């Protein structure tokens, strides 16, 4: 019964939830539609006509809502209770019209842009409003006839047509590009939603075949077709731009550059025409090659009337010769430098007489202006100065600078100056240096200077006689700087001028220095120092060992990028500003290009560091994975005998656990195991062994403890029982060819001397712990005569596995002697080492104490039946043999070989 | 860029222009036909690519090589023969494309070229017919194209090698006839490239 109650409660709860959900759904539905149920069908309470909801903008739209009879009965409503809403906004009653008892209409005159839900609602008893039906009204326009249909065929691509779709339709309108040949139709090209005014056809164009193309536009309000256009695709082609191959100068003619290019392979089928433009590198406007000169297919053109030694930039485009189609894009720009020409003008030339103390001579400084680039027509290599005294030989000087100081007599001289570049010399400037006593007879008068238009004008009255030329000299009067004279030359016909040459050059600096480029920047020269209109700048830059390179820059620029620089190189750069009258150099600036580009070092260092880190990480992971192997080879576990089975074995006592560091056999209890294997036939022992054997035989040592063989060594890994013997008790077993001795000394645990110590030999060959098999684990602890305070000793037994041959002639006693002697010998050899070891091996100290109680154990030896091992401890407190190396004895100790009996 | 006058050309402006346009089309298709034959051979393997390979030049359906005396005929007559051959080529090219679609389904460019060639040769045939009409020399009425294609298809079904030989032959004929058409139209339009 309780179960049933629970079930009922659960069902009630479930139904309650269901009911709640159902109520919610019903309520939600009822908001929109009041329905009547007929079986399982949902029938709307009313309908709106028309169902189509797309209305043309500006038109009148009328909708009629017709109520169902049953609905009217259920809710007691008629058409008079109908009201309309667009969205949530009620439509004014003025727009309603009750047609009959069941139908009401609403009219929207001159409908505007709308996209809303039109609902038919009823107002029931109690002013309860219900929506009974709804339609979505969308207004828009039918598509206009697409206009301006045009197509373009980009060479190597498919034809794309575009059109003007006309007015906005506000509706989803599909545009379809249709095309056909006279012989067949092509697939329609439907414009994408995001690009409704163009479409790219799927098929490759076929030139020289007329194609007819038109566009159809269609939406919910209509469909319209554009005019058809019929054309040959070749007349709509836009070719790929030509590729300029070279711009070559001519040594013979410094005013031309020959442009060669390759263009479309299509040119074998159609005739092309070209459009070639060029400009100087620092100019911004393009010059045009006359179109009539490039109106046929060609692959080169020589541009003329260019300035010498000037870099020009070219670009070219092409199209079909008859003008049908489209110009190609411009080609990549290409540049070339016209060849040098001889300087077109003689440099302005003047002199200055400097004071000289020598009698009869004068020091004359000849000076001249550098030619601006447009007159130098190349790089000026040097200047040639000729000085001719009246009726005398002339003196020639070749100067790279713009001044020359010479000592002349007081006579009259005629100096000539020519500038030379790679091609030739300029005309000569001629200057007469009058005799020292010459006096000008016709000086100018009324010299005046006045500022005007931000320049300093100079005006004078010319003499009556004809004048070849004037030279104006001036200097800036300043408290900060001395008067540095400057000068300029004017024609003999003028009598007014302004000071034109810049008084100083621009100061250039680097804005950014890259590995192979440097961005230079400078400030405009102040007007006060321009002395005229700056026509252009020239940037001179050079390396320490390289030639100087000059670049002309338009005067409007304040920045220039030097490219093709060499990395990690020192550059010297200076700028000159030029007016029509000459130029002036600015100070030289030095910069060094870096060895690496920005980010280059990071690009090298970061991967290297990552690689290093990765390698280190992998190494650590490798070491971690192989830690056992590494530990085995580098710092193997030194076995803790206290944890060996033998050590832990104690008759009648629970296994003990030693902490070699904390608990060093405080009670002198110990258990130790040692194994010695000695060849039974020791007639011909190895020299070392022989020696030790003899030594041992000469000494009589009282053995205090038991010596016994436990198991076999790893070399001897035999299941044969080893033979145990002692001085007091000879074993009857002498069949073994190899005698294995071990010492098991047990003195009880924590002063708990076992009453009976019986050891039996197990036949098992199972080794002890791995560590116990290691030769270094084989240790003997000296019993140091029971005296306290004497260092304990460890014992390592040497084993010669190759001497395992046995001699049946040797008695057990002899064998025992041999064993004892060997043990003693080894003890002697190792004593010295062990003494030092004891300091760091307190564990050994514990063993020593264990040995002190051996006699008690020994007392049980004779009573052991069967394979009784001999327990032997060897006390060697004085013997020292430093030369004996430590030996390691692989050993198999039979686990559990001795059971307490 | 400044588009040029977007003048829509009328279908048949002048006879001379039509001849020139058709001649240019024939030149273009000759180039395409060379590329098609080269591409076709590349995809057939040996012995098609070998220098000495020359299968018998058997007529394919009703289509054969231009007759030796073709050049001696009057130009309108030659153009009539050209138009007839060009009309026979599209179904053959379609057959070859279908066969190659099975033999070399991954040779998309070859398949596209074959498809384009069929369409282009139809256009050239129509253009030649239009020139003939403009010259007052009507062509010889309808031709039994489907039958020719059926024969070609049955020949091809004999095996892989015959199918390849058929394609090789059709591509060769395509090249020869468009080349011949170009030459014949060149007689009417000596002006060279359009």
PDB file of C-alpha atoms in Angstrom, chain A residues 246-480:
ATOM      1  CA  UNK A 246      63.960  46.823 -69.991  1.00  0.00           C
ATOM      2  CA  UNK A 247      64.596  50.527 -70.164  1.00  0.00           C
ATOM      3  CA  UNK A 248      67.850  51.111 -71.974  1.00  0.00           C
ATOM      4  CA  UNK A 249      69.788  54.293 -72.475  1.00  0.00           C
ATOM      5  CA  UNK A 250      71.867  55.142 -75.480  1.00  0.00           C
ATOM      6  CA  UNK A 251      75.460  56.279 -75.317  1.00  0.00           C
ATOM      7  CA  UNK A 252      75.034  58.072 -78.567  1.00  0.00           C
ATOM      8  CA  UNK A 253      71.974  59.992 -77.538  1.00  0.00           C
ATOM      9  CA  UNK A 254      71.556  61.142 -73.990  1.00  0.00           C
ATOM     10  CA  UNK A 255      67.993  62.260 -74.518  1.00  0.00           C
ATOM     11  CA  UNK A 256      66.400  58.905 -75.260  1.00  0.00           C
ATOM     12  CA  UNK A 257      65.431  55.746 -73.465  1.00  0.00           C
ATOM     13  CA  UNK A 258      64.285  52.618 -75.228  1.00  0.00           C
ATOM     14  CA  UNK A 259      61.454  50.747 -73.642  1.00  0.00           C
ATOM     15  CA  UNK A 260      60.882  47.079 -74.455  1.00  0.00           C
ATOM     16  CA  UNK A 261      58.034  44.932 -73.226  1.00  0.00           C
ATOM     17  CA  UNK A 262      56.101  41.771 -73.717  1.00  0.00           C
ATOM     18  CA  UNK A 263      52.382  41.737 -73.827  1.00  0.00           C
ATOM     19  CA  UNK A 264      49.461  39.450 -74.248  1.00  0.00           C
ATOM     20  CA  UNK A 265      49.788  36.376 -76.401  1.00  0.00           C
ATOM     21  CA  UNK A 266      46.485  37.499 -77.731  1.00  0.00           C
ATOM     22  CA  UNK A 267      48.249  40.025 -79.874  1.00  0.00           C
ATOM     23  CA  UNK A 268      48.689  37.427 -82.605  1.00  0.00           C
ATOM     24  CA  UNK A 269      44.936  37.570 -83.120  1.00  0.00           C
ATOM     25  CA  UNK A 270      44.178  41.214 -82.617  1.00  0.00           C
ATOM     26  CA  UNK A 271      45.975  44.471 -83.246  1.00  0.00           C
ATOM     27  CA  UNK A 272      46.905  46.388 -80.145  1.00  0.00           C
ATOM     28  CA  UNK A 273      47.580  49.956 -79.333  1.00  0.00           C
ATOM     29  CA  UNK A 274      49.524  51.281 -76.391  1.00  0.00           C
ATOM     30  CA  UNK A 275      49.563  54.064 -73.910  1.00  0.00           C
ATOM     31  CA  UNK A 276      53.007  54.959 -72.592  1.00  0.00           C
ATOM     32  CA  UNK A 277      53.586  57.386 -69.775  1.00  0.00           C
ATOM     33  CA  UNK A 278      56.762  58.556 -68.123  1.00  0.00           C
ATOM     34  CA  UNK A 279      57.994  60.966 -65.531  1.00  0.00           C
ATOM     35  CA  UNK A 280      61.173  61.817 -63.767  1.00  0.00           C
ATOM     36  CA  UNK A 281      61.632  59.829 -60.639  1.00  0.00           C
ATOM     37  CA  UNK A 282      60.896  62.681 -58.308  1.00  0.00           C
ATOM     38  CA  UNK A 283      57.992  64.103 -60.256  1.00  0.00           C
ATOM     39  CA  UNK A 284      54.390  63.351 -59.543  1.00  0.00           C
ATOM     40  CA  UNK A 285      52.808  64.044 -62.918  1.00  0.00           C
ATOM     41  CA  UNK A 286      53.092  61.820 -65.917  1.00  0.00           C
ATOM     42  CA  UNK A 287      54.021  62.762 -69.422  1.00  0.00           C
ATOM     43  CA  UNK A 288      52.269  61.065 -72.292  1.00  0.00           C
ATOM     44  CA  UNK A 289      53.785  59.608 -75.392  1.00  0.00           C
ATOM     45  CA  UNK A 290      51.658  60.765 -78.314  1.00  0.00           C
ATOM     46  CA  UNK A 291      49.023  58.049 -78.875  1.00  0.00           C
ATOM     47  CA  UNK A 292      49.441  58.138 -82.619  1.00  0.00           C
ATOM     48  CA  UNK A 293      53.012  56.927 -82.172  1.00  0.00           C
ATOM     49  CA  UNK A 294      51.879  53.780 -80.390  1.00  0.00           C
ATOM     50  CA  UNK A 295      48.749  52.859 -82.287  1.00  0.00           C
ATOM     51  CA  UNK A 296      49.892  49.505 -83.589  1.00  0.00           C
ATOM     52  CA  UNK A 297      51.159  46.260 -82.178  1.00  0.00           C
ATOM     53  CA  UNK A 298      54.772  46.552 -81.168  1.00  0.00           C
ATOM     54  CA  UNK A 299      57.114  45.455 -78.455  1.00  0.00           C
ATOM     55  CA  UNK A 300      59.405  48.442 -78.022  1.00  0.00           C
ATOM     56  CA  UNK A 301      59.354  52.183 -78.151  1.00  0.00           C
ATOM     57  CA  UNK A 302      62.041  54.849 -77.875  1.00  0.00           C
ATOM     58  CA  UNK A 303      61.024  57.829 -75.799  1.00  0.00           C
ATOM     59  CA  UNK A 304      62.747  61.031 -76.852  1.00  0.00           C
ATOM     60  CA  UNK A 305      63.368  64.544 -75.626  1.00  0.00           C
ATOM     61  CA  UNK A 306      64.473  63.434 -72.233  1.00  0.00           C
ATOM     62  CA  UNK A 307      66.972  65.177 -70.018  1.00  0.00           C
ATOM     63  CA  UNK A 308      70.440  63.705 -69.813  1.00  0.00           C
ATOM     64  CA  UNK A 309      71.494  61.774 -66.773  1.00  0.00           C
ATOM     65  CA  UNK A 310      68.016  61.726 -65.361  1.00  0.00           C
ATOM     66  CA  UNK A 311      66.099  58.822 -63.996  1.00  0.00           C
ATOM     67  CA  UNK A 312      62.748  58.278 -65.638  1.00  0.00           C
ATOM     68  CA  UNK A 313      59.931  55.998 -64.630  1.00  0.00           C
ATOM     69  CA  UNK A 314      57.733  54.365 -67.265  1.00  0.00           C
ATOM     70  CA  UNK A 315      54.463  52.545 -67.375  1.00  0.00           C
ATOM     71  CA  UNK A 316      52.475  51.169 -70.241  1.00  0.00           C
ATOM     72  CA  UNK A 317      49.060  49.726 -70.941  1.00  0.00           C
ATOM     73  CA  UNK A 318      47.413  48.316 -74.018  1.00  0.00           C
ATOM     74  CA  UNK A 319      44.067  47.619 -75.588  1.00  0.00           C
ATOM     75  CA  UNK A 320      42.534  46.550 -78.833  1.00  0.00           C
ATOM     76  CA  UNK A 321      43.591  48.877 -81.590  1.00  0.00           C
ATOM     77  CA  UNK A 322      40.080  49.727 -82.721  1.00  0.00           C
ATOM     78  CA  UNK A 323      39.252  51.065 -79.293  1.00  0.00           C
ATOM     79  CA  UNK A 324      36.686  48.370 -78.537  1.00  0.00           C
ATOM     80  CA  UNK A 325      37.210  46.883 -75.180  1.00  0.00           C
ATOM     81  CA  UNK A 326      39.053  48.227 -72.219  1.00  0.00           C
ATOM     82  CA  UNK A 327      42.479  49.487 -71.474  1.00  0.00           C
ATOM     83  CA  UNK A 328      44.518  46.986 -69.586  1.00  0.00           C
ATOM     84  CA  UNK A 329      45.761  47.870 -66.158  1.00  0.00           C
ATOM     85  CA  UNK A 330      48.979  49.775 -66.071  1.00  0.00           C
ATOM     86  CA  UNK A 331      52.074  47.684 -66.129  1.00  0.00           C
ATOM     87  CA  UNK A 332      54.510  47.568 -63.270  1.00  0.00           C
ATOM     88  CA  UNK A 333      56.605  50.675 -63.326  1.00  0.00           C
ATOM     89  CA  UNK A 334      60.144  50.437 -64.630  1.00  0.00           C
ATOM     90  CA  UNK A 335      62.842  53.027 -64.562  1.00  0.00           C
ATOM     91  CA  UNK A 336      65.967  53.893 -66.457  1.00  0.00           C
ATOM     92  CA  UNK A 337      68.539  56.651 -66.506  1.00  0.00           C
ATOM     93  CA  UNK A 338      69.429  58.541 -69.590  1.00  0.00           C
ATOM     94  CA  UNK A 339      73.037  58.641 -70.504  1.00  0.00           C
ATOM     95  CA  UNK A 340      75.245  61.542 -69.492  1.00  0.00           C
ATOM     96  CA  UNK A 341      75.795  64.538 -71.680  1.00  0.00           C
ATOM     97  CA  UNK A 342      78.470  67.169 -71.458  1.00  0.00           C
ATOM     98  CA  UNK A 343      77.676  69.945 -68.979  1.00  0.00           C
ATOM     99  CA  UNK A 344      75.388  72.343 -70.686  1.00  0.00           C
ATOM    100  CA  UNK A 345      76.623  75.455 -68.977  1.00  0.00           C
ATOM    101  CA  UNK A 346      79.895  76.846 -67.779  1.00  0.00           C
ATOM    102  CA  UNK A 347      80.141  77.206 -64.007  1.00  0.00           C
ATOM    103  CA  UNK A 348      79.915  80.660 -62.512  1.00  0.00           C
ATOM    104  CA  UNK A 349      83.454  81.768 -61.821  1.00  0.00           C
ATOM    105  CA  UNK A 350      84.927  84.372 -59.532  1.00  0.00           C
ATOM    106  CA  UNK A 351      88.040  85.128 -57.569  1.00  0.00           C
ATOM    107  CA  UNK A 352      89.192  86.685 -54.379  1.00  0.00           C
ATOM    108  CA  UNK A 353      92.546  88.279 -53.694  1.00  0.00           C
ATOM    109  CA  UNK A 354      93.978  87.164 -50.405  1.00  0.00           C
ATOM    110  CA  UNK A 355      96.631  89.149 -48.611  1.00  0.00           C
ATOM    111  CA  UNK A 356     100.145  88.022 -49.279  1.00  0.00           C
ATOM    112  CA  UNK A 357     103.325  89.073 -47.640  1.00  0.00           C
ATOM    113  CA  UNK A 358     105.563  88.083 -50.461  1.00  0.00           C
ATOM    114  CA  UNK A 359     106.683  90.979 -52.515  1.00  0.00           C
ATOM    115  CA  UNK A 360     105.609  90.951 -56.105  1.00  0.00           C
ATOM    116  CA  UNK A 361     103.068  88.138 -55.830  1.00  0.00           C
ATOM    117  CA  UNK A 362      99.446  87.814 -54.961  1.00  0.00           C
ATOM    118  CA  UNK A 363      97.496  84.944 -53.528  1.00  0.00           C
ATOM    119  CA  UNK A 364      94.395  84.505 -55.572  1.00  0.00           C
ATOM    120  CA  UNK A 365      91.560  82.210 -54.588  1.00  0.00           C
ATOM    121  CA  UNK A 366      89.553  81.197 -57.602  1.00  0.00           C
ATOM    122  CA  UNK A 367      86.105  79.932 -56.742  1.00  0.00           C
ATOM    123  CA  UNK A 368      83.149  78.706 -58.690  1.00  0.00           C
ATOM    124  CA  UNK A 369      79.687  77.339 -58.197  1.00  0.00           C
ATOM    125  CA  UNK A 370      78.754  73.736 -58.673  1.00  0.00           C
ATOM    126  CA  UNK A 371      76.458  73.159 -61.572  1.00  0.00           C
ATOM    127  CA  UNK A 372      72.943  72.053 -60.743  1.00  0.00           C
ATOM    128  CA  UNK A 373      72.152  68.572 -62.005  1.00  0.00           C
ATOM    129  CA  UNK A 374      70.097  69.753 -64.910  1.00  0.00           C
ATOM    130  CA  UNK A 375      73.161  71.600 -66.179  1.00  0.00           C
ATOM    131  CA  UNK A 376      75.830  69.207 -65.055  1.00  0.00           C
ATOM    132  CA  UNK A 377      74.174  66.476 -67.160  1.00  0.00           C
ATOM    133  CA  UNK A 378      76.160  63.861 -65.352  1.00  0.00           C
ATOM    134  CA  UNK A 379      78.534  63.491 -62.518  1.00  0.00           C
ATOM    135  CA  UNK A 380      81.136  66.243 -62.546  1.00  0.00           C
ATOM    136  CA  UNK A 381      84.440  64.465 -62.296  1.00  0.00           C
ATOM    137  CA  UNK A 382      86.621  67.518 -61.952  1.00  0.00           C
ATOM    138  CA  UNK A 383      87.213  71.068 -63.058  1.00  0.00           C
ATOM    139  CA  UNK A 384      89.983  72.292 -65.277  1.00  0.00           C
ATOM    140  CA  UNK A 385      91.400  75.718 -64.540  1.00  0.00           C
ATOM    141  CA  UNK A 386      93.771  77.467 -66.896  1.00  0.00           C
ATOM    142  CA  UNK A 387      95.693  80.563 -65.922  1.00  0.00           C
ATOM    143  CA  UNK A 388      97.349  82.551 -68.672  1.00  0.00           C
ATOM    144  CA  UNK A 389      99.589  85.513 -68.111  1.00  0.00           C
ATOM    145  CA  UNK A 390      99.838  88.043 -70.791  1.00  0.00           C
ATOM    146  CA  UNK A 391     102.167  86.725 -73.514  1.00  0.00           C
ATOM    147  CA  UNK A 392     103.182  83.764 -71.438  1.00  0.00           C
ATOM    148  CA  UNK A 393     102.543  80.083 -71.134  1.00  0.00           C
ATOM    149  CA  UNK A 394      99.409  79.010 -69.462  1.00  0.00           C
ATOM    150  CA  UNK A 395      99.224  76.961 -66.303  1.00  0.00           C
ATOM    151  CA  UNK A 396      96.680  74.155 -66.086  1.00  0.00           C
ATOM    152  CA  UNK A 397      95.101  72.831 -62.931  1.00  0.00           C
ATOM    153  CA  UNK A 398      92.692  69.997 -62.449  1.00  0.00           C
ATOM    154  CA  UNK A 399      90.631  70.417 -59.324  1.00  0.00           C
ATOM    155  CA  UNK A 400      87.861  68.380 -57.751  1.00  0.00           C
ATOM    156  CA  UNK A 401      86.934  71.090 -55.302  1.00  0.00           C
ATOM    157  CA  UNK A 402      85.148  74.311 -56.162  1.00  0.00           C
ATOM    158  CA  UNK A 403      88.034  76.577 -55.303  1.00  0.00           C
ATOM    159  CA  UNK A 404      91.675  76.930 -56.102  1.00  0.00           C
ATOM    160  CA  UNK A 405      94.240  79.134 -54.494  1.00  0.00           C
ATOM    161  CA  UNK A 406      97.248  80.136 -56.542  1.00  0.00           C
ATOM    162  CA  UNK A 407     100.090  82.588 -56.138  1.00  0.00           C
ATOM    163  CA  UNK A 408     100.291  84.927 -59.046  1.00  0.00           C
ATOM    164  CA  UNK A 409     102.462  87.778 -59.947  1.00  0.00           C
ATOM    165  CA  UNK A 410     101.041  91.216 -60.050  1.00  0.00           C
ATOM    166  CA  UNK A 411     100.442  90.880 -63.742  1.00  0.00           C
ATOM    167  CA  UNK A 412      97.163  90.531 -65.477  1.00  0.00           C
ATOM    168  CA  UNK A 413      95.857  87.002 -65.879  1.00  0.00           C
ATOM    169  CA  UNK A 414      93.122  85.348 -67.759  1.00  0.00           C
ATOM    170  CA  UNK A 415      91.558  82.333 -66.039  1.00  0.00           C
ATOM    171  CA  UNK A 416      89.303  79.835 -67.710  1.00  0.00           C
ATOM    172  CA  UNK A 417      87.229  77.161 -66.033  1.00  0.00           C
ATOM    173  CA  UNK A 418      85.519  74.102 -67.477  1.00  0.00           C
ATOM    174  CA  UNK A 419      83.561  71.390 -65.711  1.00  0.00           C
ATOM    175  CA  UNK A 420      84.142  67.849 -66.924  1.00  0.00           C
ATOM    176  CA  UNK A 421      81.968  64.799 -66.690  1.00  0.00           C
ATOM    177  CA  UNK A 422      82.177  61.385 -68.263  1.00  0.00           C
ATOM    178  CA  UNK A 423      81.094  62.633 -71.647  1.00  0.00           C
ATOM    179  CA  UNK A 424      82.882  65.918 -72.026  1.00  0.00           C
ATOM    180  CA  UNK A 425      83.638  69.400 -70.864  1.00  0.00           C
ATOM    181  CA  UNK A 426      81.427  72.371 -70.442  1.00  0.00           C
ATOM    182  CA  UNK A 427      82.010  75.616 -72.180  1.00  0.00           C
ATOM    183  CA  UNK A 428      84.700  77.649 -70.523  1.00  0.00           C
ATOM    184  CA  UNK A 429      84.012  80.415 -68.090  1.00  0.00           C
ATOM    185  CA  UNK A 430      86.534  83.172 -68.647  1.00  0.00           C
ATOM    186  CA  UNK A 431      87.614  85.474 -65.904  1.00  0.00           C
ATOM    187  CA  UNK A 432      90.119  88.263 -66.113  1.00  0.00           C
ATOM    188  CA  UNK A 433      92.252  88.884 -63.086  1.00  0.00           C
ATOM    189  CA  UNK A 434      93.507  92.408 -63.544  1.00  0.00           C
ATOM    190  CA  UNK A 435      96.974  93.539 -62.669  1.00  0.00           C
ATOM    191  CA  UNK A 436      97.520  94.660 -59.106  1.00  0.00           C
ATOM    192  CA  UNK A 437      97.474  98.282 -60.066  1.00  0.00           C
ATOM    193  CA  UNK A 438      94.313  98.090 -62.141  1.00  0.00           C
ATOM    194  CA  UNK A 439      91.554 100.467 -61.138  1.00  0.00           C
ATOM    195  CA  UNK A 440      88.002 100.142 -62.331  1.00  0.00           C
ATOM    196  CA  UNK A 441      87.135 103.156 -64.345  1.00  0.00           C
ATOM    197  CA  UNK A 442      83.418 102.556 -64.656  1.00  0.00           C
ATOM    198  CA  UNK A 443      82.061 101.360 -61.372  1.00  0.00           C
ATOM    199  CA  UNK A 444      78.383 100.916 -60.811  1.00  0.00           C
ATOM    200  CA  UNK A 445      76.584 103.474 -58.763  1.00  0.00           C
ATOM    201  CA  UNK A 446      73.584 103.678 -56.512  1.00  0.00           C
ATOM    202  CA  UNK A 447      73.858 100.181 -55.110  1.00  0.00           C
ATOM    203  CA  UNK A 448      70.829  99.501 -52.978  1.00  0.00           C
ATOM    204  CA  UNK A 449      69.491  96.459 -51.161  1.00  0.00           C
ATOM    205  CA  UNK A 450      65.971  96.068 -49.923  1.00  0.00           C
ATOM    206  CA  UNK A 451      63.743  93.197 -48.845  1.00  0.00           C
ATOM    207  CA  UNK A 452      60.724  92.373 -50.865  1.00  0.00           C
ATOM    208  CA  UNK A 453      58.625  89.246 -51.129  1.00  0.00           C
ATOM    209  CA  UNK A 454      60.773  87.575 -48.535  1.00  0.00           C
ATOM    210  CA  UNK A 455      63.932  87.914 -50.565  1.00  0.00           C
ATOM    211  CA  UNK A 456      66.625  90.462 -50.499  1.00  0.00           C
ATOM    212  CA  UNK A 457      66.757  92.518 -53.623  1.00  0.00           C
ATOM    213  CA  UNK A 458      69.793  94.355 -54.855  1.00  0.00           C
ATOM    214  CA  UNK A 459      69.560  97.170 -57.327  1.00  0.00           C
ATOM    215  CA  UNK A 460      72.181  99.317 -58.946  1.00  0.00           C
ATOM    216  CA  UNK A 461      72.713 101.750 -61.725  1.00  0.00           C
ATOM    217  CA  UNK A 462      74.633 100.365 -64.603  1.00  0.00           C
ATOM    218  CA  UNK A 463      77.607 102.197 -66.020  1.00  0.00           C
ATOM    219  CA  UNK A 464      77.361 103.726 -69.413  1.00  0.00           C
ATOM    220  CA  UNK A 465      79.745 101.265 -70.955  1.00  0.00           C
ATOM    221  CA  UNK A 466      78.680  97.811 -71.912  1.00  0.00           C
ATOM    222  CA  UNK A 467      79.029  95.193 -69.213  1.00  0.00           C
ATOM    223  CA  UNK A 468      79.712  91.543 -69.744  1.00  0.00           C
ATOM    224  CA  UNK A 469      78.434  90.417 -66.396  1.00  0.00           C
ATOM    225  CA  UNK A 470      78.032  91.454 -62.855  1.00  0.00           C
ATOM    226  CA  UNK A 471      79.250  89.731 -59.750  1.00  0.00           C
ATOM    227  CA  UNK A 472      77.446  90.406 -56.510  1.00  0.00           C
ATOM    228  CA  UNK A 473      79.241  89.706 -53.287  1.00  0.00           C
ATOM    229  CA  UNK A 474      77.683  89.715 -49.883  1.00  0.00           C
ATOM    230  CA  UNK A 475      77.930  88.233 -46.485  1.00  0.00           C
ATOM    231  CA  UNK A 476      75.631  87.842 -43.562  1.00  0.00           C
ATOM    232  CA  UNK A 477      76.313  90.263 -40.795  1.00  0.00           C
ATOM    233  CA  UNK A 478      75.805  88.462 -37.588  1.00  0.00           C
ATOM    234  CA  UNK A 479      77.126  88.590 -34.073  1.00  0.00           C
ATOM    235  CA  UNK A 480      77.183  84.842 -33.994  1.00  0.00           C
TER     236      UNK A 480
END
